[in-house]
Short mmCIF file of C-alpha atoms in Angstrom, two decimals:
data_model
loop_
_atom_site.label_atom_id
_atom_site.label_comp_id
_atom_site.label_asym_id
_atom_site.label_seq_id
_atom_site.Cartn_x
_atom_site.Cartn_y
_atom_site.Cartn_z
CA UNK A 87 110.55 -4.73 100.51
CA UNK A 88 112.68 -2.66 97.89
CA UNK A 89 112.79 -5.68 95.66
CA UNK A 90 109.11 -6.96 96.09
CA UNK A 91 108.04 -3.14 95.26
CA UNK A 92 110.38 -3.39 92.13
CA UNK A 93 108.99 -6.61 90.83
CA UNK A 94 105.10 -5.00 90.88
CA UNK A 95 106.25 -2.32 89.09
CA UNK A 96 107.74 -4.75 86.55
CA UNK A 97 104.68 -6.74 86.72
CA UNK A 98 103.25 -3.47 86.08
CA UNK A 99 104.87 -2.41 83.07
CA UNK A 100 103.38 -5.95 81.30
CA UNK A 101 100.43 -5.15 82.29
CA UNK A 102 100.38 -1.54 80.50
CA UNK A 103 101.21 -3.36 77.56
CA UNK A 104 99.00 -5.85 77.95
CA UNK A 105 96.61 -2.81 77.93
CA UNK A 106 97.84 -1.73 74.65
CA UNK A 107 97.00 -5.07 73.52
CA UNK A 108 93.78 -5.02 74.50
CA UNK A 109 93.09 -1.54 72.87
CA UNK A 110 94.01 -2.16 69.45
CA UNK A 111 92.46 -5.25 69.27
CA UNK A 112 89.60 -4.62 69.98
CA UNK A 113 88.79 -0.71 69.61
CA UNK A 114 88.32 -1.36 65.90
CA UNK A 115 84.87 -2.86 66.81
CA UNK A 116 83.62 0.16 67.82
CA UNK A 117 84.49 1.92 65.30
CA UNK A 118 84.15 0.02 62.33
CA UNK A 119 81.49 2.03 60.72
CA UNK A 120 83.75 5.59 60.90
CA UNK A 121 86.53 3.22 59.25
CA UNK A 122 84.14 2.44 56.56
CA UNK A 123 82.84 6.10 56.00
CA UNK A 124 86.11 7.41 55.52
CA UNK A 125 87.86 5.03 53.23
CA UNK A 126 84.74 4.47 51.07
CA UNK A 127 84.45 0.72 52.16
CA UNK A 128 81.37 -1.63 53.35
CA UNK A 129 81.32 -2.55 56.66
CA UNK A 130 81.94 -6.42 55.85
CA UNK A 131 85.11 -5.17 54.11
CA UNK A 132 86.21 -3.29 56.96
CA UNK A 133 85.61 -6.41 58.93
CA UNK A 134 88.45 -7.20 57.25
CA UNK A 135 90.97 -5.19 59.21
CA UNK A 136 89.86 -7.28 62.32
CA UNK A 137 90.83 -10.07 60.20
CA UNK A 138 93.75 -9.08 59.16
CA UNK A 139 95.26 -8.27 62.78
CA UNK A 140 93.80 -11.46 64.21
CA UNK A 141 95.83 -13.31 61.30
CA UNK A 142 98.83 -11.50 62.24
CA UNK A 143 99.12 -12.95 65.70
CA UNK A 144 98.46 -15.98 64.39
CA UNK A 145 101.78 -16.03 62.44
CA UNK A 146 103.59 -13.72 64.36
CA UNK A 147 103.19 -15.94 67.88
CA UNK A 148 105.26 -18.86 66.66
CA UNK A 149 107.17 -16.54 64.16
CA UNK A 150 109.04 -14.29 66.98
CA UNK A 151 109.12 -16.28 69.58
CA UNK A 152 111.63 -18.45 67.56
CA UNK A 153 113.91 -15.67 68.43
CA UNK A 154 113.84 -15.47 72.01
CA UNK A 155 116.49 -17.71 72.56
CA UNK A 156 118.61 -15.26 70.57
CA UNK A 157 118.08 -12.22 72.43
CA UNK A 158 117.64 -11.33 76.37
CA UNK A 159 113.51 -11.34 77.69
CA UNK A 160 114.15 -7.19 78.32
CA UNK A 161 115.87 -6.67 74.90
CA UNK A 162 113.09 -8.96 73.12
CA UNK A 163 110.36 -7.35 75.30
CA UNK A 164 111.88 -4.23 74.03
CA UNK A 165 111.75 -4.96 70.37
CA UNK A 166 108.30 -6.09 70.78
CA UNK A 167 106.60 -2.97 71.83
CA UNK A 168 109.12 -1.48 69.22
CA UNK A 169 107.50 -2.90 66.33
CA UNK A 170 104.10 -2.63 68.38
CA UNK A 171 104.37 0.98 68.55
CA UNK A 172 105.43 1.58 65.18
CA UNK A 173 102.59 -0.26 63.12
CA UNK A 174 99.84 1.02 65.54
CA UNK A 175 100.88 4.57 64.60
CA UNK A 176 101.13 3.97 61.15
CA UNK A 177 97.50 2.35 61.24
CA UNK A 178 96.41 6.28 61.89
CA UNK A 179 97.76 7.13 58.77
CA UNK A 180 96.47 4.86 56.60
CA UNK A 181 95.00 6.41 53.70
CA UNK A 182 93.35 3.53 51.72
CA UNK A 183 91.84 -0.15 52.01
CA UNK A 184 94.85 -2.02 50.87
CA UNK A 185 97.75 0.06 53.24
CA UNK A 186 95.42 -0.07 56.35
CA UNK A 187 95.00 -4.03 56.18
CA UNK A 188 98.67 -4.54 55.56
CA UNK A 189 99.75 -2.40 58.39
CA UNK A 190 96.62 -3.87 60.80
CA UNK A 191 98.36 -7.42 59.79
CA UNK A 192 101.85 -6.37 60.57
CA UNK A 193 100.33 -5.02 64.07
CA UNK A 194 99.14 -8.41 65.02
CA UNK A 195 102.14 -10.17 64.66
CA UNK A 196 104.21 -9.16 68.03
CA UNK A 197 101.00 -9.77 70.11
CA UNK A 198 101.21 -13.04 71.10
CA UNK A 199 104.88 -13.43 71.45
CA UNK A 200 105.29 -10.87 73.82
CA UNK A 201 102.29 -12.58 76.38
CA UNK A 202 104.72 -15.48 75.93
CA UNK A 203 107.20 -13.96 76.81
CA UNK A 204 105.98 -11.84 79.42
CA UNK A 205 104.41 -14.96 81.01
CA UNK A 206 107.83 -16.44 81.38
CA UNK A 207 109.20 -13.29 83.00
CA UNK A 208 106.37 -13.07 85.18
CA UNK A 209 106.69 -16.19 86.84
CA UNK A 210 109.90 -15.18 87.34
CA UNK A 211 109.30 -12.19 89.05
CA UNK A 212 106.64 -13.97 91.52
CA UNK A 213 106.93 -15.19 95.41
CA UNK A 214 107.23 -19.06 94.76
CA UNK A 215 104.00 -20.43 94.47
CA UNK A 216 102.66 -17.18 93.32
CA UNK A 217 103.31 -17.80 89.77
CA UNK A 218 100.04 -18.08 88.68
CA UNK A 219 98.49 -14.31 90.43
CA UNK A 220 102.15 -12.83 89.14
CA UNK A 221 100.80 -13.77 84.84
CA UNK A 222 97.19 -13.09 85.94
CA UNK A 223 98.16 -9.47 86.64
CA UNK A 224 99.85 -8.99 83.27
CA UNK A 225 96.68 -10.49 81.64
CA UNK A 226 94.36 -7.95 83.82
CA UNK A 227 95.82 -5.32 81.53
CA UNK A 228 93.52 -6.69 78.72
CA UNK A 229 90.77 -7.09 80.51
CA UNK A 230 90.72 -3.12 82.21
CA UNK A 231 91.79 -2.20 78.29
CA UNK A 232 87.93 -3.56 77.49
CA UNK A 233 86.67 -2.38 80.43
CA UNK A 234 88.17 1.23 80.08
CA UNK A 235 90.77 2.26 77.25
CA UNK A 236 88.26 0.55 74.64
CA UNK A 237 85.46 2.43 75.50
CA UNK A 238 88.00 5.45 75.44
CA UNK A 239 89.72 4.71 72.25
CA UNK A 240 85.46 4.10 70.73
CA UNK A 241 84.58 7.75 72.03
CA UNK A 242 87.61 9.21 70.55
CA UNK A 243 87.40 7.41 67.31
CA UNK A 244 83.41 8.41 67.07
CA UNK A 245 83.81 12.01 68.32
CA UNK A 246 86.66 12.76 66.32
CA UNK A 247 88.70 10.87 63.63
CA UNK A 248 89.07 7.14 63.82
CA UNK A 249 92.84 7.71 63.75
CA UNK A 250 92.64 9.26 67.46
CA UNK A 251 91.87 6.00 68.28
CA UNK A 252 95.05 4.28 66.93
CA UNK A 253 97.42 7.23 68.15
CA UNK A 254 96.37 6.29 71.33
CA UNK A 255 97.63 2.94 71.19
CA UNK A 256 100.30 4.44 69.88
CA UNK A 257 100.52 6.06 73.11
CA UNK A 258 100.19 3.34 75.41
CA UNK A 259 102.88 1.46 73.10
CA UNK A 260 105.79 4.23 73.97
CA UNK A 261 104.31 3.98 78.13
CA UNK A 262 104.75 0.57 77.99
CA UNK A 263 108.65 1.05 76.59
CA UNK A 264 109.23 3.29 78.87
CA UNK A 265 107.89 0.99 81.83
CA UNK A 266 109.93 -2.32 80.70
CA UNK A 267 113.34 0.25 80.37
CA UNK A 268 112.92 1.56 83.53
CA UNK A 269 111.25 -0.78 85.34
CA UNK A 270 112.31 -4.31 84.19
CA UNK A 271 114.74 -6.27 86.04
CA UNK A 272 117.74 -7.66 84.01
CA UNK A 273 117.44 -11.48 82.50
CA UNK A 274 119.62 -13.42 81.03
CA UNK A 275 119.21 -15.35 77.99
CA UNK A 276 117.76 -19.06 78.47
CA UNK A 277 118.79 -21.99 77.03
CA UNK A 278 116.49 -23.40 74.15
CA UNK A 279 114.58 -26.43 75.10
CA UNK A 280 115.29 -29.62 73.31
CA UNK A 281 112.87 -29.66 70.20
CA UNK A 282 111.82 -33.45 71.25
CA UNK A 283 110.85 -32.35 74.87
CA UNK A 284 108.77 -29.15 73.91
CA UNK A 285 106.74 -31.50 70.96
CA UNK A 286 105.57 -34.12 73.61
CA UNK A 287 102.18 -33.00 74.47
CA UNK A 288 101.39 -32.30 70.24
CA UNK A 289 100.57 -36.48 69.92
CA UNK A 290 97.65 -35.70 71.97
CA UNK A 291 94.54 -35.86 70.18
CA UNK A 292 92.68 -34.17 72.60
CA UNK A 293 95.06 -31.41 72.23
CA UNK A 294 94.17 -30.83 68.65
CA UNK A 295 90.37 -31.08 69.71
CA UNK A 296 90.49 -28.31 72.11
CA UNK A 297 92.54 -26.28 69.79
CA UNK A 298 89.40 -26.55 67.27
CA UNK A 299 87.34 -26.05 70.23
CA UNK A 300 88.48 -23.06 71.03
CA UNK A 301 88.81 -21.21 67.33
CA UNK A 302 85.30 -22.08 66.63
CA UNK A 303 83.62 -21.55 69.74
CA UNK A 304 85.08 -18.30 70.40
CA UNK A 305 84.59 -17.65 66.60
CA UNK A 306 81.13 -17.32 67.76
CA UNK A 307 81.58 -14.36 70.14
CA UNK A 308 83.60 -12.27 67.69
CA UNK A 309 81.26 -12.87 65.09
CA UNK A 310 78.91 -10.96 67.58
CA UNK A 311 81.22 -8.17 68.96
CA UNK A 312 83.20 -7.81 65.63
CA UNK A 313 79.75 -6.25 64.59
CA UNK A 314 78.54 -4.14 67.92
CA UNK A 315 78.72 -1.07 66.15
CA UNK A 316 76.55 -1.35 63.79
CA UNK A 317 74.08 -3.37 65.73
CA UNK A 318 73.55 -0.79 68.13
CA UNK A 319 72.75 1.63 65.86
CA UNK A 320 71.20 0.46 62.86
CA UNK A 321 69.16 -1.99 64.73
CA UNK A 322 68.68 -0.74 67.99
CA UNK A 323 69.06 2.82 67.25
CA UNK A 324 71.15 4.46 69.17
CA UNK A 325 73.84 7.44 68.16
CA UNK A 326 77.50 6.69 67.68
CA UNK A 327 77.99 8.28 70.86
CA UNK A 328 76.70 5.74 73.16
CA UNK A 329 78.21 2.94 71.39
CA UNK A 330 81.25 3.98 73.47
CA UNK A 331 79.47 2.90 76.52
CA UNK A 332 77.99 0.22 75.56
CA UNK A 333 81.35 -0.86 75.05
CA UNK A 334 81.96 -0.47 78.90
CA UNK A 335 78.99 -2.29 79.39
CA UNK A 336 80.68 -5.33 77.80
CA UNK A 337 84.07 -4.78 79.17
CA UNK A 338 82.17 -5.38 82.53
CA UNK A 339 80.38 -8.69 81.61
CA UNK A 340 84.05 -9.67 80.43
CA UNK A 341 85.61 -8.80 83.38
CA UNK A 342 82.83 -10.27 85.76
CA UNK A 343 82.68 -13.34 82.90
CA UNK A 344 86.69 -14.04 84.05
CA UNK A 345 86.13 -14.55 87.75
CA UNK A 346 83.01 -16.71 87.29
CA UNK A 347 84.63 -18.80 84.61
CA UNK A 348 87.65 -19.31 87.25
CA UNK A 349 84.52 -20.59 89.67
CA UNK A 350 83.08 -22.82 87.47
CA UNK A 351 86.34 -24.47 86.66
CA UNK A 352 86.56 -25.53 90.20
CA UNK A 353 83.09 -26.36 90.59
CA UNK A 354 82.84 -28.72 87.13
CA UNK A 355 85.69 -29.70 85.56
CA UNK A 356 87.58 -27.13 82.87
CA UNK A 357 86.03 -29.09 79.65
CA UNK A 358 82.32 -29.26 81.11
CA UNK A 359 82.75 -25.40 82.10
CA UNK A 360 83.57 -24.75 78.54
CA UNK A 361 80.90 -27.01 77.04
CA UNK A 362 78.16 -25.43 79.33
CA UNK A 363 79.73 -21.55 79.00
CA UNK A 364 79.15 -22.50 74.73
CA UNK A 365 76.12 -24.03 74.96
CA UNK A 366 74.58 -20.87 76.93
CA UNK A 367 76.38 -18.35 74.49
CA UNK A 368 74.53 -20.25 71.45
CA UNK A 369 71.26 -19.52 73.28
CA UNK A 370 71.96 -15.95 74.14
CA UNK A 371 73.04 -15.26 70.60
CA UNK A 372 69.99 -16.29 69.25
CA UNK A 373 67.65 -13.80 71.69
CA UNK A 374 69.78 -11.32 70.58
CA UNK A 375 69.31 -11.47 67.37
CA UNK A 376 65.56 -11.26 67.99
CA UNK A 377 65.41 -8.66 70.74
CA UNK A 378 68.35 -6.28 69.69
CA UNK A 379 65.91 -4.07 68.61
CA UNK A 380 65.01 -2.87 72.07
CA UNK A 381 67.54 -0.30 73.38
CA UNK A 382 67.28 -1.53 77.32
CA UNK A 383 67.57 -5.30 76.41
CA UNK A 384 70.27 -4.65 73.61
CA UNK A 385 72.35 -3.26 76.36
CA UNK A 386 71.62 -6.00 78.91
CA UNK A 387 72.55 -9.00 76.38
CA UNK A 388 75.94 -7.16 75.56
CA UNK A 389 76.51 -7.40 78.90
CA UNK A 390 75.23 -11.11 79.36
CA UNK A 391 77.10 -12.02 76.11
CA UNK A 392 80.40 -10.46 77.44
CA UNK A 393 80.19 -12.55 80.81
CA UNK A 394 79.71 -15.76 78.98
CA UNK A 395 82.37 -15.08 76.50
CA UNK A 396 84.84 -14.77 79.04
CA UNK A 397 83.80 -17.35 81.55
CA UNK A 398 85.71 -19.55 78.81
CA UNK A 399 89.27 -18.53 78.89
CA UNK A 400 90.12 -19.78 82.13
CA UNK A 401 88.90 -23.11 81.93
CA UNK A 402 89.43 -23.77 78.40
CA UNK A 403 93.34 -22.44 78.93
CA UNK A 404 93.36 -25.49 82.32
CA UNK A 405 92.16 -27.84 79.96
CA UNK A 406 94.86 -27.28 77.14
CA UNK A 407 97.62 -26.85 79.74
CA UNK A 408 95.98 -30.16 81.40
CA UNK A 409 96.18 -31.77 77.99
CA UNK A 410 99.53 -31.02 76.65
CA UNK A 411 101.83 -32.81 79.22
CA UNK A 412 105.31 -32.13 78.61
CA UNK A 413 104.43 -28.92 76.26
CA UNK A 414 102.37 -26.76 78.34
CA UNK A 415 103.95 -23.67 76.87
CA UNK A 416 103.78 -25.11 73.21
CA UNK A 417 99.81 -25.82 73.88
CA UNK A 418 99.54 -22.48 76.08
CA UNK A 419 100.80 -20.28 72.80
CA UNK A 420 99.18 -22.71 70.09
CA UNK A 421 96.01 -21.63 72.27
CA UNK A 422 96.43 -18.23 71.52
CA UNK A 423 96.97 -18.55 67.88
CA UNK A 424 93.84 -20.49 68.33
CA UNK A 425 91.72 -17.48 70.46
CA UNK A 426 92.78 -14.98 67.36
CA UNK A 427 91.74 -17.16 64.50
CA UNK A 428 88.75 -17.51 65.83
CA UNK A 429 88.62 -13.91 66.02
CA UNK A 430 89.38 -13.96 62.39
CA UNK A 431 86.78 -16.87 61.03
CA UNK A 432 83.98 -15.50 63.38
CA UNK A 433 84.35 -11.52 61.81
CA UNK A 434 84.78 -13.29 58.68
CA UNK A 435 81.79 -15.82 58.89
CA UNK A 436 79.79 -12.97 60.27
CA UNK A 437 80.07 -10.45 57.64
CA UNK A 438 79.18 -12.63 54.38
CA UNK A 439 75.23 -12.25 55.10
CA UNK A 440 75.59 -8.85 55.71
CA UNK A 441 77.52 -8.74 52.44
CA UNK A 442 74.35 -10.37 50.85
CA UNK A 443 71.92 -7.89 52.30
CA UNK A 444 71.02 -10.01 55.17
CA UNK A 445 70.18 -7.24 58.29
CA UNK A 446 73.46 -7.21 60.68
CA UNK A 447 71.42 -8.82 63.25
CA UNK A 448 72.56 -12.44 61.42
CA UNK A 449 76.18 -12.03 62.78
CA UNK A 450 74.44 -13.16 65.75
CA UNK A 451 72.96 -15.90 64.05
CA UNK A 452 76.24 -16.91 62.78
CA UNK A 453 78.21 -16.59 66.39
CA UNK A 454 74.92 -18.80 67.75
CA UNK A 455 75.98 -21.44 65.27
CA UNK A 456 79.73 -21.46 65.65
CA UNK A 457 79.16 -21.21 69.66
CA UNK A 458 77.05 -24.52 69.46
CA UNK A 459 79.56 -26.27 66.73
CA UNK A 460 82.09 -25.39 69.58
CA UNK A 461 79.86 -27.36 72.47
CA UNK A 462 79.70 -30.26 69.86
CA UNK A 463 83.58 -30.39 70.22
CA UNK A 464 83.32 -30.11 73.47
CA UNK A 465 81.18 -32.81 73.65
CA UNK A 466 82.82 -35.04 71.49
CA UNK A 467 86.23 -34.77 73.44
CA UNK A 468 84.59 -35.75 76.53
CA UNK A 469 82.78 -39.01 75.01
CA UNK A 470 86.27 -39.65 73.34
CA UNK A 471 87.87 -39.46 77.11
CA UNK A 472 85.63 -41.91 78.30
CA UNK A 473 85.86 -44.21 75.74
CA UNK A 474 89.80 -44.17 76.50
CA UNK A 475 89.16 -44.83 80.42
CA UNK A 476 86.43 -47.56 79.58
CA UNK A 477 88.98 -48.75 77.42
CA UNK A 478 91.75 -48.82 79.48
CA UNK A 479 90.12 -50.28 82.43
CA UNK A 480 88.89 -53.40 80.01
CA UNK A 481 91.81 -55.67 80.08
CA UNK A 482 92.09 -55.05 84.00
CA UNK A 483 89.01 -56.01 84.66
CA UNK A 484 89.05 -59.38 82.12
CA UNK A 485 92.76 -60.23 83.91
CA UNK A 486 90.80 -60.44 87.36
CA UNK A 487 88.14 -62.62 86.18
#
């Protein structure tokens, strides 16, 4: 009992910083407009910053995880939330355009290493068989950051100084160091994989598909939510104040989004889950960009938007892990490089109307149109897999005639 108690509060202390994650990613959102206020920038250009972290975990995932052969999973764990910690802090202080994006970029980089890693260690920690619920709890950290530190970090960053909002990961950074020092069983360093056996699943095609899949589809909900701010109150008029709980709002259609998605990849398979979750984002986007005017409705697509956004990561993470046979960890990382530059193309993407004077409600057009680009993949992977059956049950069926 001693040690089953010791590995949930290990579990635990992934999950705080999985939390932390969660915050600093996506707190920004809500506060974009302060951010532009106070260091005399547009909002597209402070869309930037979301960029610029989303890029950073794009290099930084393959970048340090190189090293974790070199160190121990506590000590590399350790450094993570080190650097974490540091750069989130320092994002408080940022006095000007150019300091703040560096410093957002140089957050972003331990971000997806340390789910990696964490993933690894997690498994480890589980009941055999169990592996799966032991990573799902250090993921649920993320998902109660949107449902509750975001909306948190928003009201801080709104009601006071958009720095509170970045002290507080801060915060949650030196909690979660604490928690893997204390709490964190001691591992020893593993043996690196031969290169060969962790690049088998890359000669996939399908691999590559889903990959493109999933930056451009989910490109279209962070063209949406990279934006929330401003569309609740420029267009449907609220006061900064409540943009803090519309956040919650969202966090709940995300966290309600995850089970169902789980559901629907058991009812249909993974791909078609995806392909049907995109298809009715595209649509949703679109009605919001007509009807975001109205406070009450506003609210309820932010909440219907949320659930459909997340109803993909579960199925579209069974489908890579499906896909890349003999790298599922390769495909499972290269996935979330994948999740975070679609973060960056969709916040990109969304802001160049709005640049041009186009009302903010076209980010919503934009996140409709890389949503439906993203069923079109879908699509296309699926005729491309029956193709390969048809075509590999054609010289079967001629040898029995």
């Amino acid at each position: 009992m001693k040690v089953e108690f010791s590995n949930r509060k290990a579990l635990l202390s992934l999950a705080i910083g999985g939390f932390g994650i969660g915050l600093t990613e996506f707190v920004i959102m809500g506060i974009l407009p302060n951010v532009a206020n106070s260091l005399a920038i547009t909002i597209p250009q402070a869309g930037h910053f979301i960029s610029a972290y989303a890029l950073g975990v794009v290099v930084g995932a393959p970048l340090l995880t190189s090293f974790s052969h070199k160190l121990s999973p506590n000590r590399m764990l350790l450094l993570l939330m080190v650097w974490f910690t540091v750069f989130n802090t320092l994002s408080a202080f940022a006095s000007d355009y150019n300091m703040l994006l560096v410093v957002r970029f140089l957050s972003g980089l331990p971000h997806g290493a340390f789910f990696g890693v964490g993933a690894v260690i997690a498994g480890k920690l589980a009941k055999k068989g169990k592996s799966g619920q032991a990573i799902a709890v250090m993921f649920s950290g993320l998902t109660v950051a949107n449902v509750i530190g975001v909306p948190i970090g928003t009201y801080l960053g709104n009601q006071y100084h958009w720095s509170a909002s970045f002290l507080m990961v801060g915060v949650v950074g030196l909690l979660t160091l604490a928690s893997i020092f204390y709490w964190m069983p001691q591992f020893k360093k593993e043996e690196k994989q031969p290169l060969s056996e962790e690049n088998k699943g890359l000669k996939n095609p399908e691999l590559w598909g889903l990959i493109a899949l999933t930056t451009i589809g989910t490109g279209g909900f962070f063209a949406w939510y990279s934006y929330i701010a401003p569309l609740l109150t420029e267009v449907a008029h609220f006061s900064d104040n409540v943009v803090s709980y519309a956040m919650i709002v969202a966090g709940l259609g995300m966290f309600v989004g995850n089970f169902l998605g789980a559901k629907m990849a058991s009812i249909f398979t993974p791909l078609r889950s995806v392909m049907i979750s995109l298809v009715a984002m595209a649509i949703v986007l679109v009605v919001n960009s007509f009807l975001a005017s109205n406070g009450l409705l506003a609210l309820v697509l932010t909440f219907t938007i949320g659930l459909i956004a997340f109803s993909i990561s579960t199925p579209i993470q069974m489908a890579i892990i499906n896909t890349a046979k003999g790298s599922e960890m390769l495909g499972s990382s290269m996935n979330q490089s994948a999740f975070n530059m679609g973060n960056a193309m969709g916040a990109y993407l969304a802001g160049l109307p709005i640049a041009y004077g186009f009302s903010v409600t076209s980010s919503s057009l934009v996140g409709a149109a890389l949503a439906f680009s993203g069923a079109i993949i879908a699509i296309s992977i699926l005729l491309y897999r029956q193709r390969k059956i048809k075509n590999a049950s054609q010289p079967q069926l001629d040898s029995n005639t």
